[in-house]
Tab-separated table of C-alpha atoms in Angstrom:
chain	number	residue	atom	x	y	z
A	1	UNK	CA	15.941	15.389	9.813
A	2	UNK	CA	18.650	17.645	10.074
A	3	UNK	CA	18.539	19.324	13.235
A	4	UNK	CA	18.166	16.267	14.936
A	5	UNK	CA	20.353	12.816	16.055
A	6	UNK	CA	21.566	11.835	13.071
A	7	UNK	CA	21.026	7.729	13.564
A	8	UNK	CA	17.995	8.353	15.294
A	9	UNK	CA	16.624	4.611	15.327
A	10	UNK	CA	20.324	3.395	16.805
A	11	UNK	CA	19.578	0.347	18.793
A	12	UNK	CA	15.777	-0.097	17.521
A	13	UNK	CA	15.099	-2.821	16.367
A	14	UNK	CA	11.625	-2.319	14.598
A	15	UNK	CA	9.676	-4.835	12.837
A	16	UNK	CA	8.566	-4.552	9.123
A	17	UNK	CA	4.911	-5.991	8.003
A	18	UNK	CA	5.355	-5.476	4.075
A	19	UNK	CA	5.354	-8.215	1.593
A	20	UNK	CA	8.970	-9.122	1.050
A	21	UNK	CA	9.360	-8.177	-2.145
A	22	UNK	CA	8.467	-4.905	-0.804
A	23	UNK	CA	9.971	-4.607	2.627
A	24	UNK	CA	13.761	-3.863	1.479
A	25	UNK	CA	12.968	-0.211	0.830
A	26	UNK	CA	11.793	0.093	4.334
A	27	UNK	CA	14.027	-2.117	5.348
A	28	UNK	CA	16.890	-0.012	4.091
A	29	UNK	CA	16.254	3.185	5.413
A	30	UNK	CA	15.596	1.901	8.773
A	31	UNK	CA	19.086	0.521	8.817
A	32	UNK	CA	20.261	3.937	7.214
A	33	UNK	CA	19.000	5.730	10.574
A	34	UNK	CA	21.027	3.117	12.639
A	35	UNK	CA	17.748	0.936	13.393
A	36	UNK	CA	17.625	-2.883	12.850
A	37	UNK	CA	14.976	-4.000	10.554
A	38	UNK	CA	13.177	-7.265	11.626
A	39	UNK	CA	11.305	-8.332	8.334
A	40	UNK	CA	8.238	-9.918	9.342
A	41	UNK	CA	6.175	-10.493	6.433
A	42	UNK	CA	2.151	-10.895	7.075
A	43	UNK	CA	1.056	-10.086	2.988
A	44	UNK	CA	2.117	-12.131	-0.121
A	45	UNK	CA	0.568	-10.624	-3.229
A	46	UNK	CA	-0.366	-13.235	-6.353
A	47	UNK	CA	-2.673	-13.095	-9.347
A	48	UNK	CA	-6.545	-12.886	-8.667
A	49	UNK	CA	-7.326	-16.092	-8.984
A	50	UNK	CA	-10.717	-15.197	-11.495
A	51	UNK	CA	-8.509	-13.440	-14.125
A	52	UNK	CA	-11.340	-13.394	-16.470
A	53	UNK	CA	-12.890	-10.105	-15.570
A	54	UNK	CA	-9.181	-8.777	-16.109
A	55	UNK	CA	-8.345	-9.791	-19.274
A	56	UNK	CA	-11.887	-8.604	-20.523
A	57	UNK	CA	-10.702	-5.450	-19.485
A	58	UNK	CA	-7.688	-5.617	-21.201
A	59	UNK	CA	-9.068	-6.499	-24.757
A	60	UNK	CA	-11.029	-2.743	-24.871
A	61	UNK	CA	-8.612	-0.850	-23.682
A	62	UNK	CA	-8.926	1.841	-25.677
A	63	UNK	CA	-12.675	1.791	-24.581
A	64	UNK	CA	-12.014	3.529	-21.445
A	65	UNK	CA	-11.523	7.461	-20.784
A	66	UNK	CA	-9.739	6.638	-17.788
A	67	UNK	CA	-7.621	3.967	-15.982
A	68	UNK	CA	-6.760	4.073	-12.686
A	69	UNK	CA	-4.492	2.684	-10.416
A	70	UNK	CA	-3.911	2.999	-6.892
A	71	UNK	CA	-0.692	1.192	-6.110
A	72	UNK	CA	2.397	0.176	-7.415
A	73	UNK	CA	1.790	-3.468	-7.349
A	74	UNK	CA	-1.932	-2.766	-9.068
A	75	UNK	CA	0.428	-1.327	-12.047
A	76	UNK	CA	3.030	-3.944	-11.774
A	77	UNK	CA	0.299	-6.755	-12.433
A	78	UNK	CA	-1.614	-4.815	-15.294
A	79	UNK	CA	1.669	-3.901	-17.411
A	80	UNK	CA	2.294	-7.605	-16.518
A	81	UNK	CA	-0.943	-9.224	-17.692
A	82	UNK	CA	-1.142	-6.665	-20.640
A	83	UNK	CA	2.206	-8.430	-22.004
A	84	UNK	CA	1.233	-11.903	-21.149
A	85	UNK	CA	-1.851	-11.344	-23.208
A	86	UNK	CA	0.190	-9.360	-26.150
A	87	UNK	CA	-2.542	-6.554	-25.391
A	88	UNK	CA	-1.393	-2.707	-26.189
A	89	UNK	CA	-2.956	0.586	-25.312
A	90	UNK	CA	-3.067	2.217	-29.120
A	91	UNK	CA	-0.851	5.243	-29.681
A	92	UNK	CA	-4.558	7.427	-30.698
A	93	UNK	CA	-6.166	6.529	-27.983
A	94	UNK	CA	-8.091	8.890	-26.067
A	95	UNK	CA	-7.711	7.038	-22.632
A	96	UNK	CA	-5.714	8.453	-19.987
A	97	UNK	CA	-4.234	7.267	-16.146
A	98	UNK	CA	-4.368	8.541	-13.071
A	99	UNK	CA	-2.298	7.549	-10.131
A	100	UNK	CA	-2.711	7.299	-6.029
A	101	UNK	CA	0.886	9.165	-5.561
A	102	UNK	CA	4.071	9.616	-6.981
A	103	UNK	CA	5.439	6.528	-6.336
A	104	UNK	CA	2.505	4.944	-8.269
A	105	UNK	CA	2.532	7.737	-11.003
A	106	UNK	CA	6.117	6.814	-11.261
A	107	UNK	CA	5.576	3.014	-11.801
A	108	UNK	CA	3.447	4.508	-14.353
A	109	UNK	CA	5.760	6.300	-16.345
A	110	UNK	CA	8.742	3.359	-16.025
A	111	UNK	CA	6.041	1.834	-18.358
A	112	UNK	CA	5.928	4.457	-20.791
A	113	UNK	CA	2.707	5.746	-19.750
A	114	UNK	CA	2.037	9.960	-19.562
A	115	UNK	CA	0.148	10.472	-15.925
A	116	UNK	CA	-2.893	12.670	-16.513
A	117	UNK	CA	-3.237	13.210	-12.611
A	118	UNK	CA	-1.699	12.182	-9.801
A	119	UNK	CA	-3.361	12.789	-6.116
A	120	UNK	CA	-1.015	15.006	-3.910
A	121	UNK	CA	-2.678	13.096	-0.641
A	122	UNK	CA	-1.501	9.790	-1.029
A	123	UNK	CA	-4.977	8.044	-0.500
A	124	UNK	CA	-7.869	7.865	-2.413
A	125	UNK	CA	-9.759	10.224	-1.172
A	126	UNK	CA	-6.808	12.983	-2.605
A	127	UNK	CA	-7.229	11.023	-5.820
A	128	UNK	CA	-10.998	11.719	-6.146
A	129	UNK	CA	-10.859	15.473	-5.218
A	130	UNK	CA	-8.136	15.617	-8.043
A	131	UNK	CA	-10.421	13.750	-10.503
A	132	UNK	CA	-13.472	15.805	-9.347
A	133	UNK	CA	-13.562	18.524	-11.863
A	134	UNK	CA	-11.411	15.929	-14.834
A	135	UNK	CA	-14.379	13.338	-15.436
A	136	UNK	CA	-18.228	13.301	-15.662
A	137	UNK	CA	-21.394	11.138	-16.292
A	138	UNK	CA	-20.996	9.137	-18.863
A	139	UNK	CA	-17.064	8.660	-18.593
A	140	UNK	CA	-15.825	5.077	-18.684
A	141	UNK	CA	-13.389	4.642	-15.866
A	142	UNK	CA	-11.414	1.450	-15.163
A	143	UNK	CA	-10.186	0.505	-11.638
A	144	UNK	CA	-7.552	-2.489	-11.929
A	145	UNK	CA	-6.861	-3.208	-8.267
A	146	UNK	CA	-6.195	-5.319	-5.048
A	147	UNK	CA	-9.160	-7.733	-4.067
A	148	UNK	CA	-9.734	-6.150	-1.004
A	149	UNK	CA	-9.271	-1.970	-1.960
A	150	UNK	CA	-12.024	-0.243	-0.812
A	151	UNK	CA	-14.812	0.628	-2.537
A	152	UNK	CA	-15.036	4.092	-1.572
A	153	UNK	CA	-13.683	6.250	-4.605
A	154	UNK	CA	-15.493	4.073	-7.401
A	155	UNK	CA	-18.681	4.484	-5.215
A	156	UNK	CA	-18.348	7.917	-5.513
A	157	UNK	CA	-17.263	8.221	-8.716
A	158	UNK	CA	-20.733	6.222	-9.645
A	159	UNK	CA	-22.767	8.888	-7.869
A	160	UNK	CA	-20.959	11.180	-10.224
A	161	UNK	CA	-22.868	9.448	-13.111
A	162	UNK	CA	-19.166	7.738	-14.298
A	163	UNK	CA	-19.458	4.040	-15.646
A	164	UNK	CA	-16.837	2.580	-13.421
A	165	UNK	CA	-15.327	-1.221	-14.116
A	166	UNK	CA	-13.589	-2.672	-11.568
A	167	UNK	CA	-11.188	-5.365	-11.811
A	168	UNK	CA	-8.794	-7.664	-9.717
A	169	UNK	CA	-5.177	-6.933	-10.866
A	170	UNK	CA	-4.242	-8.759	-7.771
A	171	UNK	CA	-5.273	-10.220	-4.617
A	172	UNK	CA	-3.877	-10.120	-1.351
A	173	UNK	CA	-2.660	-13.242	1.114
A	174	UNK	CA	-2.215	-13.758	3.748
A	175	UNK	CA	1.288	-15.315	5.432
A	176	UNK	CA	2.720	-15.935	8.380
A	177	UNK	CA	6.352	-16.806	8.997
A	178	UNK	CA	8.647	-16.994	11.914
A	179	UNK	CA	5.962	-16.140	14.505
A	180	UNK	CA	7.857	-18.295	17.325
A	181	UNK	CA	10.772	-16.062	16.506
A	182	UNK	CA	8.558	-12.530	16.813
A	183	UNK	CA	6.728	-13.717	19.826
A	184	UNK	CA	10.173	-14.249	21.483
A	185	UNK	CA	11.401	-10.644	20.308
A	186	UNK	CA	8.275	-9.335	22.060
A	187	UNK	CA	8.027	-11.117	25.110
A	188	UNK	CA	12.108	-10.596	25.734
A	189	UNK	CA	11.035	-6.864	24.756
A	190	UNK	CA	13.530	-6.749	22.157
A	191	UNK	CA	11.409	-5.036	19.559
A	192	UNK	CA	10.807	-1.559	19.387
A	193	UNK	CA	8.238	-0.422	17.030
A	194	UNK	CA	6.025	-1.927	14.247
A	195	UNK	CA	5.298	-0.664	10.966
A	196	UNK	CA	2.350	-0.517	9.504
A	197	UNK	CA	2.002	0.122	5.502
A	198	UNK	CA	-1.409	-0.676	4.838
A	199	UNK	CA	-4.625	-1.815	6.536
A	200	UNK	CA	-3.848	-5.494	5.573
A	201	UNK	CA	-0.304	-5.638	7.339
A	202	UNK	CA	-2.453	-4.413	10.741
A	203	UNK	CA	-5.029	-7.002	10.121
A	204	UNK	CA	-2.852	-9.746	9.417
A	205	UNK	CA	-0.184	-8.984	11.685
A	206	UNK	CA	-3.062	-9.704	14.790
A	207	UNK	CA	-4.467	-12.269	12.722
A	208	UNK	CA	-0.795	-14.014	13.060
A	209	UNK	CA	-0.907	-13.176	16.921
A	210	UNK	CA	-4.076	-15.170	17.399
A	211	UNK	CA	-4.355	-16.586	20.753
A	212	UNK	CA	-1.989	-14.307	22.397
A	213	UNK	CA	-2.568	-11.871	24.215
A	214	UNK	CA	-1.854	-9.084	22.034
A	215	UNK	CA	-2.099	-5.884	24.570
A	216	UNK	CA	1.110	-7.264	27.442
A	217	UNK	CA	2.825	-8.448	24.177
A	218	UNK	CA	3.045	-4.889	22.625
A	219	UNK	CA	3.574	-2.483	25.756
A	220	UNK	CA	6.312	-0.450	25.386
A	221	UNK	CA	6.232	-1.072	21.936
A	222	UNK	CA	5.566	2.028	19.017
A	223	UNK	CA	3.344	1.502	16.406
A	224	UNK	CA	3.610	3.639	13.425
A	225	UNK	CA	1.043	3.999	10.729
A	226	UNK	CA	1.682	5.471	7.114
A	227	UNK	CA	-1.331	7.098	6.873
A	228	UNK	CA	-5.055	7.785	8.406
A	229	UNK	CA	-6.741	4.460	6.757
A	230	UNK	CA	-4.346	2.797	8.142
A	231	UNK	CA	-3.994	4.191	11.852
A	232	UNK	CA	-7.668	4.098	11.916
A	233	UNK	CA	-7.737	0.686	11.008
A	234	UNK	CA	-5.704	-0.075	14.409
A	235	UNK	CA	-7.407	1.872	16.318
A	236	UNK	CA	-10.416	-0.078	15.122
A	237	UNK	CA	-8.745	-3.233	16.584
A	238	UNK	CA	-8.231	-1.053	20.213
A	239	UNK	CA	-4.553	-0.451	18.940
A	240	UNK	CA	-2.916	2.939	19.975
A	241	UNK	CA	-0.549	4.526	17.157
A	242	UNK	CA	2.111	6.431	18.368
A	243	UNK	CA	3.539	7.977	14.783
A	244	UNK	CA	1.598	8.479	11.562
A	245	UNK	CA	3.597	9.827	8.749
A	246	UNK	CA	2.975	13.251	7.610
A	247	UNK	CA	3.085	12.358	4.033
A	248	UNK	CA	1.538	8.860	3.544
A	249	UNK	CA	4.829	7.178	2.077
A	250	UNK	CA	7.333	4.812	2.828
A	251	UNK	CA	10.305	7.886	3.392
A	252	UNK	CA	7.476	9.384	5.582
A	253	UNK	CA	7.216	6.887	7.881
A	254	UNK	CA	10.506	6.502	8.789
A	255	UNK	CA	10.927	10.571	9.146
A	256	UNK	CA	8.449	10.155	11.367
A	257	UNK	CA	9.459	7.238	13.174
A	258	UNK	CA	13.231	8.167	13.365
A	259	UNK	CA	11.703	12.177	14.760
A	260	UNK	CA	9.859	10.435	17.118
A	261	UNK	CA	12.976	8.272	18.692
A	262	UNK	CA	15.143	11.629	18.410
A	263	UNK	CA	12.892	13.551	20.979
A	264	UNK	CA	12.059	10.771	23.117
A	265	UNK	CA	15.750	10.049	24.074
């Protein structure tokens, strides 16, 4: 951002959607930009609550030629579960991971675990061109994930002839807290901008604003989107986005968002 104001989010106050045990990186580097982060959690994340299919998974581990995760929450809850059930991938075994970007892949290797691919687009869809030319038919490919992913990449991965198990490593909730306190904020039009990290945190967030009317509430107000899933998610629900990252990450967004602010002063 160099170049440019250096606290480019001074007196923004901007509102944060992510779960809050994962809002304080966002959190933080709003305030590093001179913006004031307004944590307003609308996801909790918990166990699935059918862990069956999961542990199955995890007794035949060594079964699979490929496990892959798409977030680092999915690989939080696996390497979790895997201890809980004293279950080990063998050192000999054949089976390798691939990760939805480098903060996944990273996750990943904090649990000792050699990356065989990681996307460079951080959505699916960069995951399953990498993949494209790594697996074929007959390839047993495990998908621990959120209860709601989407079902695009194992769908395709199918039509590629792959045997593809998918399992809940998670699900997601969810919550809604201090809404008197954000519907103030918006109505005295002291918010900003809202981030959006995920399809979910759009959903929810106008699922917590039901019975308002959502379109007077947010004028004036950006709305920033990590990536295309996401912003086309809003859209979906007649929002317009303002910013979408370049690169679909959490230091992305806030580039963007704090570039934006810079230029619009």
């Amino acid at each position: 951002m160099s170049g440019l104001i250096a606290q480019p989010l001074d007196g923004k106050r901007i509102v944060v959607t992510r779960s809050r045990s994962q809002a304080s990186e966002l959190s933080r580097m709003i305030e590093q930009l001179g913006g004031t982060a307004f944590e307003f959690p609308v996801i909790h994340t918990d166990w699935p609550e059918d862990l069956g299919p999961l542990d199955k998974a995890l007794t035949k581990l060594g079964e699979y030629d490929w496990i892959i995760l798409t977030s680092v929450t999915g690989v939080e809850k696996f390497f979790a579960r895997m201890k809980q059930l004293k279950q080990e991938l063998r050192p000999d075994a054949h089976t390798r991971f691939a990760a939805v970007g480098s903060k996944t892949g990273a996750a990943l290797e904090k649990q000792g675990v050699t990356v065989a691919v990681t996307a460079e687009e951080f959505v699916a869809e960069g995951l399953l061109r990498a993949l494209e030319e790594q697996v074929g038919p007959g390839d047993k490919l495990l998908f621990p994930r959120a209860n709601i992913a989407r079902k695009m990449m194992p769908d395709a991965l199918r039509a590629k002839g792959c045997e593809v198990t998918e399992v809940d490593a998670y699900q997601t909730l969810a919550v809604t807290d201090e809404v008197e306190t954000l519907l103030r904020l918006l109505q005295d039009q002291e918010i900003h901008a809202v981030t959006f990290t995920s399809s979910s945190t759009v959903n929810n967030f106008l699922a917590a604003l039901k019975g308002q009317d959502v379109r007077p509430l947010l004028a004036g107000v950006v709305l920033a989107a990590i990536g295309p899933i996401t912003k086309q998610t809003a859209e979906g629900h007649g929002l317009t986005i303002d910013v979408m990252a370049d690169t679909y990450t959490i230091p992305g967004l806030v580039e963007a968002l704090g570039r934006f602010f810079a230029t619009s002063r």
